[in-house]
């Protein structure tokens, strides 16, 4: 036992946030307390992302910033978890010499031993990947939770090997978690008052455990209670089948929002990226979503300036955006990642200024589309899960509709964690403004 405290800081994707909650559970189970901030912590654990160079630079900047705190508090130890730990391993401790340990995403059960070694004055690295670890038996501590919505990790790893992507190297082989443990975790959350769960995986559509595929798993979670909203991320277009859409259509509590990363609107780029679908296939999936689930929101990820991308390829991406009319998009410049197929076999030949120009064009177009989509929402009424106070005003609350759009409204008698009906009165590109109607 120890009375020392850990503070976990998280960067990167939703899966990292879910992992931090597993780490929190492992360490509190080993007797550590959770600190409210770095100031009160004996150990700061930074859960990191390696997806693009700027994600890594942010973390390195943070590690250097924490040095000042270490100078004031000699006992403070800092360690790196997650994808940067896996990618860079003990090299990272040589480059950033105020780090005491690195621990990769499949090694979190060993953290208590690792911290013990560090307390004994050693540096420690644990970066072994696993073909089987899913942390299925660990009940995560809900670290940043509002008590209303929670993430549930249903699988780990990825072996799609998209040419640009580091995830297969940082997260290891794909493996699915036992479905009963997923259902039990969702039920337990519902019983504790949670009203929304998001099932997470790099490609949830390839979830499989025995006879249970993703549509079956979704159906089981949706059946827990109609008052429990179920979301999921991320879908890979190559694997998004109609069976899932049919299950969604049968259950109103499975949210009408599908994140379907396209990456590029050019078949030539998609082939070079090893995405294993064409634009035609992608548009067929979009059409099928719209047929099965009228009013379903579709969001995406896109990369500007991947290797050899021409102006024509770029124009094809813009054209695809005009056709699909996404409600939201995460838009990135291509960032070379060491060890990936693209880094080994292709030249990063689009210069930075050109990448920026293309990205800005996509951002401008998408901003316009999002605004127009929101303008169409004015006059519609939605069921909203109330989440809390609006950041701008205490007199207003915000919630989300099934499509995952944020709606801000005058608070009236509404309380967080309940469902209310809200009519949309006006909008910006990012937010809908409405009034309670029930
Ligand atoms: N598993 C998800 C995405 C995970 S990473 C999927 O397959 O869609 C999130 C997003 O980061 C990706 O969709 C991609 O758009 C972007 N991304 C990944 N590697 C990148 C790189 N090297 N440079 C720029 N963006 C990248
Ligand atoms: Fe990366 Fe592709 Fe796997 Fe997504 S599906 S995590 S982009 S390799
Ligand atoms: Fe980043 Fe790792 Fe997620 S690289 S996007 S934290 S899987």
CSV table of N, CA, C and O and ligand atoms in Angstrom, one decimal, residues 51-52 158 162 164-167 201-203 234-236 261 263 275 301-303 330 332-337, ligand 1:
chain,number,residue,atom,x,y,z
A,51,UNK,N,-0.3,9.9,-33.7
A,51,UNK,CA,-1.0,9.8,-35.0
A,51,UNK,C,-0.4,10.8,-36.1
A,51,UNK,O,-0.2,10.5,-37.2
A,52,UNK,N,0.0,12.0,-35.6
A,52,UNK,CA,0.6,13.0,-36.4
A,52,UNK,C,1.7,13.7,-35.7
A,52,UNK,O,1.7,13.7,-34.4
A,158,UNK,N,-5.4,-2.7,-34.5
A,158,UNK,CA,-5.8,-2.5,-35.8
A,158,UNK,C,-4.8,-3.2,-36.7
A,158,UNK,O,-3.6,-3.1,-36.5
A,162,UNK,N,-3.4,1.0,-43.2
A,162,UNK,CA,-3.5,2.1,-44.1
A,162,UNK,C,-2.1,2.6,-44.2
A,162,UNK,O,-1.4,2.7,-43.3
A,164,UNK,N,-0.6,5.4,-44.5
A,164,UNK,CA,-0.1,6.5,-43.8
A,164,UNK,C,-0.1,6.3,-42.3
A,164,UNK,O,0.4,7.2,-41.5
A,165,UNK,N,-0.6,5.3,-41.7
A,165,UNK,CA,-1.1,5.2,-40.3
A,165,UNK,C,-0.2,4.4,-39.4
A,165,UNK,O,0.2,3.3,-39.7
A,166,UNK,N,0.1,5.0,-38.2
A,166,UNK,CA,1.0,4.4,-37.3
A,166,UNK,C,0.2,3.5,-36.3
A,166,UNK,O,0.9,2.7,-35.6
A,167,UNK,N,-1.1,3.5,-36.3
A,167,UNK,CA,-1.8,2.8,-35.2
A,167,UNK,C,-1.6,1.3,-35.2
A,167,UNK,O,-1.4,0.7,-34.1
A,201,UNK,N,-13.7,1.4,-31.0
A,201,UNK,CA,-12.7,0.5,-31.6
A,201,UNK,C,-12.2,1.3,-32.9
A,201,UNK,O,-12.9,2.2,-33.4
A,202,UNK,N,-11.0,0.9,-33.3
A,202,UNK,CA,-10.5,1.6,-34.5
A,202,UNK,C,-11.3,1.2,-35.8
A,202,UNK,O,-11.4,2.0,-36.7
A,203,UNK,N,-11.9,0.1,-35.7
A,203,UNK,CA,-12.8,-0.3,-36.8
A,203,UNK,C,-13.9,-1.2,-36.2
A,203,UNK,O,-13.8,-2.5,-36.3
A,234,UNK,N,-15.0,3.8,-34.4
A,234,UNK,CA,-15.1,4.3,-35.8
A,234,UNK,C,-15.5,3.2,-36.7
A,234,UNK,O,-15.1,2.1,-36.6
A,235,UNK,N,-16.3,3.6,-37.8
A,235,UNK,CA,-16.6,2.7,-38.8
A,235,UNK,C,-15.6,2.8,-40.0
A,235,UNK,O,-15.3,3.9,-40.4
A,236,UNK,N,-15.2,1.6,-40.5
A,236,UNK,CA,-14.4,1.6,-41.7
A,236,UNK,C,-15.4,1.4,-42.9
A,236,UNK,O,-16.1,0.4,-42.9
A,261,UNK,N,-14.9,7.7,-41.9
A,261,UNK,CA,-13.7,8.4,-42.4
A,261,UNK,C,-13.5,8.0,-43.9
A,261,UNK,O,-13.4,6.9,-44.2
A,263,UNK,N,-11.0,9.8,-46.0
A,263,UNK,CA,-9.6,10.1,-46.2
A,263,UNK,C,-9.3,10.8,-47.5
A,263,UNK,O,-8.5,11.7,-47.5
A,275,UNK,N,-6.8,1.8,-48.6
A,275,UNK,CA,-8.1,1.8,-47.8
A,275,UNK,C,-9.1,0.7,-48.3
A,275,UNK,O,-10.1,0.5,-47.6
A,301,UNK,N,-13.3,11.8,-41.6
A,301,UNK,CA,-12.0,12.3,-41.5
A,301,UNK,C,-11.4,12.4,-42.9
A,301,UNK,O,-11.7,11.5,-43.7
A,302,UNK,N,-10.5,13.3,-43.1
A,302,UNK,CA,-9.9,13.5,-44.4
A,302,UNK,C,-8.5,13.9,-44.3
A,302,UNK,O,-8.1,14.6,-43.3
A,303,UNK,N,-7.6,13.5,-45.2
A,303,UNK,CA,-6.2,13.9,-45.2
A,303,UNK,C,-5.9,14.6,-46.5
A,303,UNK,O,-6.2,14.2,-47.6
A,330,UNK,N,-13.3,15.9,-39.4
A,330,UNK,CA,-11.9,16.2,-38.9
A,330,UNK,C,-11.0,16.2,-40.1
A,330,UNK,O,-10.9,15.2,-40.8
A,332,UNK,N,-7.2,16.9,-41.8
A,332,UNK,CA,-5.7,16.9,-41.5
A,332,UNK,C,-4.8,17.1,-42.7
A,332,UNK,O,-5.2,16.7,-43.8
A,333,UNK,N,-3.6,17.6,-42.4
A,333,UNK,CA,-2.6,17.5,-43.4
A,333,UNK,C,-1.8,16.2,-43.2
A,333,UNK,O,-1.6,15.8,-42.1
A,334,UNK,N,-1.4,15.6,-44.3
A,334,UNK,CA,-0.7,14.4,-44.2
A,334,UNK,C,0.6,14.6,-43.4
A,334,UNK,O,1.4,15.6,-43.6
A,335,UNK,N,0.9,13.7,-42.5
A,335,UNK,CA,2.1,13.8,-41.6
A,335,UNK,C,2.8,12.5,-41.7
A,335,UNK,O,2.2,11.4,-41.4
A,336,UNK,N,4.0,12.5,-42.2
A,336,UNK,CA,4.8,11.3,-42.4
A,336,UNK,C,5.1,10.6,-41.0
A,336,UNK,O,5.5,11.2,-40.1
A,337,UNK,N,4.8,9.3,-40.9
A,337,UNK,CA,5.0,8.6,-39.7
A,337,UNK,C,6.0,7.5,-40.0
A,337,UNK,O,5.8,6.6,-40.8
B,1,LIG,N1,-9.5,4.0,-37.3
B,1,LIG,C1,-9.9,5.2,-37.8
B,1,LIG,C2,-9.1,6.4,-37.7
B,1,LIG,C3,-8.0,6.5,-36.7
B,1,LIG,S1,-6.9,7.8,-36.7
B,1,LIG,C4,-10.2,4.9,-39.3
B,1,LIG,O1,-9.6,4.1,-39.9
B,1,LIG,O2,-10.8,5.7,-39.9
B,1,LIG,C5,-7.9,9.2,-37.0
B,1,LIG,C6,-7.6,9.9,-38.3
B,1,LIG,O3,-6.4,10.5,-38.3
B,1,LIG,C7,-7.7,9.1,-39.5
B,1,LIG,O4,-9.0,8.8,-39.9
B,1,LIG,C8,-6.9,9.9,-40.5
B,1,LIG,O5,-7.8,10.8,-41.2
B,1,LIG,C9,-6.0,10.7,-39.6
B,1,LIG,N2,-4.6,10.3,-39.8
B,1,LIG,C10,-4.1,9.0,-39.5
B,1,LIG,N3,-2.8,9.0,-39.8
B,1,LIG,C11,-2.5,10.2,-40.3
B,1,LIG,C12,-1.3,10.8,-40.9
B,1,LIG,N4,-0.1,10.1,-40.9
B,1,LIG,N5,-1.3,12.1,-41.3
B,1,LIG,C13,-2.4,12.8,-41.2
B,1,LIG,N6,-3.6,12.3,-40.7
B,1,LIG,C14,-3.6,11.0,-40.3
